[in-house]
Short mmCIF file of N, CA and C in Angstrom, two decimals:
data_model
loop_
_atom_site.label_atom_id
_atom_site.label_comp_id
_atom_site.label_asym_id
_atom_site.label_seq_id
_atom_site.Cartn_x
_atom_site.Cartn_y
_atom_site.Cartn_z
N UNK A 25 81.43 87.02 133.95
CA UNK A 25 81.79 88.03 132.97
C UNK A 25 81.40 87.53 131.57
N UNK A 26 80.92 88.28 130.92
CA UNK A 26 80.24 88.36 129.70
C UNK A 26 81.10 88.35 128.41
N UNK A 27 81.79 87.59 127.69
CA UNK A 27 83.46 87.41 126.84
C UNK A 27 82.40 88.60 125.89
N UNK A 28 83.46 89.00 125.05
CA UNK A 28 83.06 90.02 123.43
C UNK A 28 82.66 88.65 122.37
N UNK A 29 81.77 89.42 121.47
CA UNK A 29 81.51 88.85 120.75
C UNK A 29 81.79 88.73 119.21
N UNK A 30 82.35 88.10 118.76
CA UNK A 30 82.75 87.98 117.29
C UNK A 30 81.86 87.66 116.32
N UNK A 31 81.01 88.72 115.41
CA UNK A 31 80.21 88.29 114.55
C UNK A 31 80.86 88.59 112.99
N UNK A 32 80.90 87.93 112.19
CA UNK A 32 81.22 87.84 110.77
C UNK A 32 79.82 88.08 110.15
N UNK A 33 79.80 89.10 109.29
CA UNK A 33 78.34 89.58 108.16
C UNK A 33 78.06 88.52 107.63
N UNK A 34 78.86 88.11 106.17
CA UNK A 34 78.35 87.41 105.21
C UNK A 34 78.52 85.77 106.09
N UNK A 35 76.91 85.31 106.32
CA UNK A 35 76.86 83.66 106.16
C UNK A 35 76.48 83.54 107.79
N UNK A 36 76.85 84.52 108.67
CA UNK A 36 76.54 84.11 110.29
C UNK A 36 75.56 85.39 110.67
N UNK A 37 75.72 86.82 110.19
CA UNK A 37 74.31 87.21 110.39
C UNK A 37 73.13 87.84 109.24
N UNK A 38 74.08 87.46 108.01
CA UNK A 38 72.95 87.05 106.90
C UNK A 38 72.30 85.74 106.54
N UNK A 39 71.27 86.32 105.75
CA UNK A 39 70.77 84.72 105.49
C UNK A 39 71.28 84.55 104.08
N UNK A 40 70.40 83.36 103.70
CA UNK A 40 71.11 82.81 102.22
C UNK A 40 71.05 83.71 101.28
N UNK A 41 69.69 85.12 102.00
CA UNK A 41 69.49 85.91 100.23
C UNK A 41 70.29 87.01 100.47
N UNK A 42 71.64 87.27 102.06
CA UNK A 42 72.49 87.82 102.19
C UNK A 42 71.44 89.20 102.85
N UNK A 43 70.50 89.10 102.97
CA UNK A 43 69.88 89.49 104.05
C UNK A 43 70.21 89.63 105.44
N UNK A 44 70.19 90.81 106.25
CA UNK A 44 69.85 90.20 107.99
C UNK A 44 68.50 90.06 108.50
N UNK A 45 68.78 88.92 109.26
CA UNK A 45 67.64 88.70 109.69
C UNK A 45 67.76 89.79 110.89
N UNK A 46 66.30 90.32 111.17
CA UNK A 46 66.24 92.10 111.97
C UNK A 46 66.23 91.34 113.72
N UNK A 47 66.15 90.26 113.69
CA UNK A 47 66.25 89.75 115.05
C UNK A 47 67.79 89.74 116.07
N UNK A 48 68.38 89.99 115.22
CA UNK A 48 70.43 89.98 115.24
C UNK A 48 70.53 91.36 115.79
N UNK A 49 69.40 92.21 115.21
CA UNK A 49 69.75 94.05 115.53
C UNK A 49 69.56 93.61 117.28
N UNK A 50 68.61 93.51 117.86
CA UNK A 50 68.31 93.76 119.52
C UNK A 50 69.42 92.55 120.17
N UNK A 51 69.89 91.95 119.30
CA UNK A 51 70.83 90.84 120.58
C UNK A 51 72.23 91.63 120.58
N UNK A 52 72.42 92.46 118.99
CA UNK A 52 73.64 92.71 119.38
C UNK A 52 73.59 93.82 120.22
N UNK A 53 72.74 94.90 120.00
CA UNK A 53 72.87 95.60 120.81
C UNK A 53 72.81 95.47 122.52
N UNK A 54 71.95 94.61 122.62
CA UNK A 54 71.70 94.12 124.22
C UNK A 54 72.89 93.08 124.72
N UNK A 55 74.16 93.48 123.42
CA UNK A 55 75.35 92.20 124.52
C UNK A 55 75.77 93.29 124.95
N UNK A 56 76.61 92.73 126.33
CA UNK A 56 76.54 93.09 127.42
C UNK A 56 78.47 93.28 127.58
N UNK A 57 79.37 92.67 126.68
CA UNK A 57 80.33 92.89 126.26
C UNK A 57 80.72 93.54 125.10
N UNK A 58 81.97 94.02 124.86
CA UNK A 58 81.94 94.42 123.24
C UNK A 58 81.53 93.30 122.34
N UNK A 59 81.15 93.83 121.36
CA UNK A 59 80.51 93.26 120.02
C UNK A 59 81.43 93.86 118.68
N UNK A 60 82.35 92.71 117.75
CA UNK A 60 83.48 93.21 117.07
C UNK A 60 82.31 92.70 115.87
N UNK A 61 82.15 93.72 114.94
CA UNK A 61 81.85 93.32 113.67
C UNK A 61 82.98 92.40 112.72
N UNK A 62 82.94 91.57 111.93
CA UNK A 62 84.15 91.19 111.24
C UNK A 62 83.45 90.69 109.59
N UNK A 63 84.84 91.48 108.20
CA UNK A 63 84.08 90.53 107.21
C UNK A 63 85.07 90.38 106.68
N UNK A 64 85.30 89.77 105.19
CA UNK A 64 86.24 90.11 104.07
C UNK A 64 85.92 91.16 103.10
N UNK A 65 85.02 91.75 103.47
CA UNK A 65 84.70 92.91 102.47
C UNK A 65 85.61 94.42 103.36
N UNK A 66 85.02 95.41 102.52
CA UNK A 66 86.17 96.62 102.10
C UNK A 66 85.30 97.35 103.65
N UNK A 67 86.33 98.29 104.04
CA UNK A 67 86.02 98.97 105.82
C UNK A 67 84.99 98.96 105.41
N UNK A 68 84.12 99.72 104.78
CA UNK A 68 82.99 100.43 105.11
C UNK A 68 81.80 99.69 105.46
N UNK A 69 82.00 98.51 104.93
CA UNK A 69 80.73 97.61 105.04
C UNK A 69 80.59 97.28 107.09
N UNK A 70 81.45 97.48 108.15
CA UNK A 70 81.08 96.55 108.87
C UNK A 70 81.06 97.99 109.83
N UNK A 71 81.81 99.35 109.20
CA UNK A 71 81.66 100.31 109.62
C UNK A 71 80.02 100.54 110.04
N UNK A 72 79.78 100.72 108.66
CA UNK A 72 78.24 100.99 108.25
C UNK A 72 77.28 100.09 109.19
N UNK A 73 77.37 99.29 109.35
CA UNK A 73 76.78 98.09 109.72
C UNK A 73 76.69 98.32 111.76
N UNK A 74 77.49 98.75 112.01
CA UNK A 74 77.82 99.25 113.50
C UNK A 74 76.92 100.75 114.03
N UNK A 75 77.19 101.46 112.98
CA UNK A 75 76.53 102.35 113.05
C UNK A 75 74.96 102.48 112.61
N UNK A 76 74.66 101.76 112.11
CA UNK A 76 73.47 101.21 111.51
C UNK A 76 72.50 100.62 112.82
N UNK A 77 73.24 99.56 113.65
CA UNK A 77 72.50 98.97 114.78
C UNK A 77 72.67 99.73 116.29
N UNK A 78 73.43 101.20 115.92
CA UNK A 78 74.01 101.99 117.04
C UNK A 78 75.00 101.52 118.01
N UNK A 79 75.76 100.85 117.60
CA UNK A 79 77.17 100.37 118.69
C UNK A 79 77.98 100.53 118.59
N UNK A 80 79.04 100.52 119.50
CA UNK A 80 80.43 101.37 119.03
C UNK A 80 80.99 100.60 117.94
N UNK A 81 82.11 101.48 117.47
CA UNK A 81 82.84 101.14 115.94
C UNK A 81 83.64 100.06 116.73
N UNK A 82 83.71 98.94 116.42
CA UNK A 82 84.76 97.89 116.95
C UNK A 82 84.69 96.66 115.48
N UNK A 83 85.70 96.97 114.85
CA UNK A 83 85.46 96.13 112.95
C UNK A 83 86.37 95.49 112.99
N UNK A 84 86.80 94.36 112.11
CA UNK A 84 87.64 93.68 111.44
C UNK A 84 87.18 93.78 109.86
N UNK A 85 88.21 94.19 109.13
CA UNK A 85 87.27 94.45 107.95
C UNK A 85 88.74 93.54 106.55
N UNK A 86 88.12 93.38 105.07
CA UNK A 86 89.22 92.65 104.85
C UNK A 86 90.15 92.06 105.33
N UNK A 87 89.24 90.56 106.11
CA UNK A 87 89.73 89.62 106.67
C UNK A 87 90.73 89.78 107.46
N UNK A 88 91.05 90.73 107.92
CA UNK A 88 91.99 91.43 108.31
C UNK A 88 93.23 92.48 108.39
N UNK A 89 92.80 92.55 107.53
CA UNK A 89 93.45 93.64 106.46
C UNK A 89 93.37 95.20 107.42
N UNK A 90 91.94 95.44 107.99
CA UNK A 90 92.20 96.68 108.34
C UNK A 90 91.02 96.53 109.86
N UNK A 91 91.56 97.37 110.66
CA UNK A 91 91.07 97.02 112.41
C UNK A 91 90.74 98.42 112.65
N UNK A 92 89.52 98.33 113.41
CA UNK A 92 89.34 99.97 114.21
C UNK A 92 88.30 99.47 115.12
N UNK A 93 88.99 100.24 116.32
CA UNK A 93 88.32 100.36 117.90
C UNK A 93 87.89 101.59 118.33
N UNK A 94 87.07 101.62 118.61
CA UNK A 94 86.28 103.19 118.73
C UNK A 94 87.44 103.99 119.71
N UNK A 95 87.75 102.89 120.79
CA UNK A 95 88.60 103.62 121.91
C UNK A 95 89.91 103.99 121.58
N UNK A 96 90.81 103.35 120.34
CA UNK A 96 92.05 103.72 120.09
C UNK A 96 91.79 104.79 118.83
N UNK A 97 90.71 104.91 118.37
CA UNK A 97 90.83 106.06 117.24
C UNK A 97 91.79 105.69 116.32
N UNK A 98 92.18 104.56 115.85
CA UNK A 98 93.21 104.50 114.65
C UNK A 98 92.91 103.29 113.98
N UNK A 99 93.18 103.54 112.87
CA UNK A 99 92.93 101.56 112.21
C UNK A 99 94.56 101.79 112.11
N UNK A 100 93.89 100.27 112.39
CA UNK A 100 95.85 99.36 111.94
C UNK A 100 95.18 98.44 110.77
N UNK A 101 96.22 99.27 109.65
CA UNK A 101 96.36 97.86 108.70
C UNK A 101 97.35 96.64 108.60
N UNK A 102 97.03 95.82 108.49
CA UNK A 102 97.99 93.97 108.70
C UNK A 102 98.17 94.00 107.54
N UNK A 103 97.28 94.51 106.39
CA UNK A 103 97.66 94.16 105.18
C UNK A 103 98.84 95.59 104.25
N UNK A 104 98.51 95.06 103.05
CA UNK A 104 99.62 95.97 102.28
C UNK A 104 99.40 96.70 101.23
N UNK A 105 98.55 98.12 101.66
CA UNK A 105 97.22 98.51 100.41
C UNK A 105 98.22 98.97 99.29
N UNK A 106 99.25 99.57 99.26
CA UNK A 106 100.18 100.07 98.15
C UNK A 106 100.70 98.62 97.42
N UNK A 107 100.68 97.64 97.73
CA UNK A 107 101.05 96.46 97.24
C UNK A 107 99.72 95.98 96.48
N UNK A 108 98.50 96.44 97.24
CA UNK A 108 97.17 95.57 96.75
C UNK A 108 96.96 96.64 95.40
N UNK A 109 97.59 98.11 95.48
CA UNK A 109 96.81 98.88 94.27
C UNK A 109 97.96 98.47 93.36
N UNK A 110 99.55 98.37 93.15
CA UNK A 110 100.41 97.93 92.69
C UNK A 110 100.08 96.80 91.75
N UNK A 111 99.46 95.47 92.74
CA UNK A 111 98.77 94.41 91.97
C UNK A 111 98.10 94.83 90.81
N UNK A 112 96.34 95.71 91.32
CA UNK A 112 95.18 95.91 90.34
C UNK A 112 96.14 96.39 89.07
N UNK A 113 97.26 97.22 89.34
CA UNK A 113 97.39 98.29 87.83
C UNK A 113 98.20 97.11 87.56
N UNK A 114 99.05 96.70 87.60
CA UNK A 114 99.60 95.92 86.48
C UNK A 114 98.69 94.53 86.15
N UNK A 115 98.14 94.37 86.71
CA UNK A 115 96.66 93.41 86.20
C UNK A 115 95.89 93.85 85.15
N UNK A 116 95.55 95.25 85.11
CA UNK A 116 94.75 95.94 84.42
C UNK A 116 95.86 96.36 83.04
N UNK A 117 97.34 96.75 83.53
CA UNK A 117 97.83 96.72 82.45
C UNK A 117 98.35 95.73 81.69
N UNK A 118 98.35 94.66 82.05
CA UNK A 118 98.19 93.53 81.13
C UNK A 118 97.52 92.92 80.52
N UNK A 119 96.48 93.71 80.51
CA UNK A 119 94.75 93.61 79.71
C UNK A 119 93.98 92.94 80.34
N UNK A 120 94.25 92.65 81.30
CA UNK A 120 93.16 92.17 82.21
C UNK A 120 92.32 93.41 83.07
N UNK A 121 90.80 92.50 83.43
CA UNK A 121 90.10 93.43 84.31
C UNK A 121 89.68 92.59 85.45
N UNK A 122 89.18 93.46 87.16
CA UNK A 122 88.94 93.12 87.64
C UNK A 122 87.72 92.34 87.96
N UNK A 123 86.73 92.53 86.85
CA UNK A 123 85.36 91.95 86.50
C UNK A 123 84.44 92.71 87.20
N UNK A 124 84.90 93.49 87.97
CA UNK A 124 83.42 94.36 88.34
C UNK A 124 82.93 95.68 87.65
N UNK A 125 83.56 96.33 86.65
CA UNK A 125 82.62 97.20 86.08
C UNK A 125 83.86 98.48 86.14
N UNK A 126 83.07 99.04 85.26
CA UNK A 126 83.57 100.81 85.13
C UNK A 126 84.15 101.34 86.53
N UNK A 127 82.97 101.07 87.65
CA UNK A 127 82.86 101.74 88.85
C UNK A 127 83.33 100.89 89.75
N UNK A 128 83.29 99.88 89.71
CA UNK A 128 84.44 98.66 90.15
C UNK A 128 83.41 99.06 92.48
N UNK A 129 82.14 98.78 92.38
CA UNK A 129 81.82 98.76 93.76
C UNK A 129 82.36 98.13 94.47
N UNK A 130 83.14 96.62 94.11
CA UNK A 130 83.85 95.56 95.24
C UNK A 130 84.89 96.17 96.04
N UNK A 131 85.80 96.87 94.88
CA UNK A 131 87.53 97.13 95.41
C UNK A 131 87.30 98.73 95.80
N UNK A 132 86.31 99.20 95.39
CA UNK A 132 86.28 100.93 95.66
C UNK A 132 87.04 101.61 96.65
N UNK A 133 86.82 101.04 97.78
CA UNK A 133 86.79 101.41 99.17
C UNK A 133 87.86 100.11 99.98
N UNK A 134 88.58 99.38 99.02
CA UNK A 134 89.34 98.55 99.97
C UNK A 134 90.73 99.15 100.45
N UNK A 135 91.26 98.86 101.04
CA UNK A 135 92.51 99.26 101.70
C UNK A 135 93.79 98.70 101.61
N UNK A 136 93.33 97.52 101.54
CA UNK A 136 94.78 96.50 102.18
C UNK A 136 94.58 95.21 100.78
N UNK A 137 93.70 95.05 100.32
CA UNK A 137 93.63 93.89 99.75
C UNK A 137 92.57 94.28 98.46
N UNK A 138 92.72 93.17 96.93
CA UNK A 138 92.15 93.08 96.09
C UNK A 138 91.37 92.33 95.73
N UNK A 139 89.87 92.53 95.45
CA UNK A 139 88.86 91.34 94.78
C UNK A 139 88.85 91.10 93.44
N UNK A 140 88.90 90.16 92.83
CA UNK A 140 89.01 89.98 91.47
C UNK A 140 87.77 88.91 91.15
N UNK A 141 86.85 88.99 90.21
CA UNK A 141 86.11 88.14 90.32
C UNK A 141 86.29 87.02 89.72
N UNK A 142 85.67 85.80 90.11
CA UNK A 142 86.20 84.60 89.88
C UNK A 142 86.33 84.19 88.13
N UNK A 143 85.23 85.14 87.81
CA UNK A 143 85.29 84.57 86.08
C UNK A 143 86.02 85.01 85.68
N UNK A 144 87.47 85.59 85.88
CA UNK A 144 88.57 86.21 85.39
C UNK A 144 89.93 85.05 85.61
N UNK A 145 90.94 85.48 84.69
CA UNK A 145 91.67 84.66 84.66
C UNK A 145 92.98 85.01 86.00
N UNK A 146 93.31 83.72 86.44
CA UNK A 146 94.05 83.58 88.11
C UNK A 146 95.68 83.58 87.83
N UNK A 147 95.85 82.99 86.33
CA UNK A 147 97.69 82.83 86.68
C UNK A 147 98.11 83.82 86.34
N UNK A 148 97.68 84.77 85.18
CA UNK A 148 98.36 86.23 85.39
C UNK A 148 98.34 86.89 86.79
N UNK A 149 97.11 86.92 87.01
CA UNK A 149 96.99 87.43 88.69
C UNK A 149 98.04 86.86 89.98
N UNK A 150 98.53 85.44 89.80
CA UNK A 150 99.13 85.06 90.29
C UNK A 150 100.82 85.62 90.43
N UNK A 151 101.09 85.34 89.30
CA UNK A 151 102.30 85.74 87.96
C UNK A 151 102.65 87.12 89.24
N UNK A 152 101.70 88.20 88.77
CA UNK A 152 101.94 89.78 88.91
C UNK A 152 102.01 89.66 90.93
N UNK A 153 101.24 88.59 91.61
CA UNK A 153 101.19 89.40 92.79
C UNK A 153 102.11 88.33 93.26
N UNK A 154 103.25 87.55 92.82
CA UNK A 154 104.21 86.69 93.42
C UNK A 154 105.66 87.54 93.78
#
């Protein structure tokens, strides 16, 4: 019997320029067990990514934060998205920003959890999400 396979995007089927290499498309599709996409980025990325190489939706997406199996039709979130948007605004209202922009592409689409970029300052952030 053929176990499922656990692939993580960033670092195991990209390369260094965060590329895939197009050789990853025919193995995943040709496994022979389920194949679980997994990343720390926001659902859509591993969504996209499934549907992209034609295989069923089977994700781990924000590190765990949010799960979907084609066969149960539901994500379960582990994480705590009213807690993660709770965080951003009083971050933001303490004059801080999340460092990504007007349009903020990192956190757009997250669910359960917040990216803040590293050149921003950590103990307010800390402070607010303790």
């Amino acid at each position: 019997m053929v176990p499922p396979l656990l692939a993580d995007i960033d670092g195991t089927l990209t390369r260094p320029d965060k590329s895939i290499d197009p050789r990853v498309f025919d193995a995943l599709r040709e496994w022979s067990a389920p194949v679980v996409i997994a990343t720390g980025k926001a659902f859509p990325y591993p969504v996209g990514l499934c549907e992209f190489l034609g295989i069923p939706l089977c994700v781990v997406a924000e590190n765990g934060g949010a799960v979907y199996v084609d066969e149960a039709d539901e994500v379960v979130y582990n994480g705590d998205p009213e807690g993660a948007r709770a965080v951003a605004e009083a971050y933001r209202e303490a004059g801080h920003d999340l460092g990504w922009g007007s349009v903020d592409p990192v956190n757009r689409w997250r669910e359960t959890e917040l990216a803040v970029a590293r050149d921003q300052p950590l103990a307010p952030l800390e402070r607010i999400a303790a």
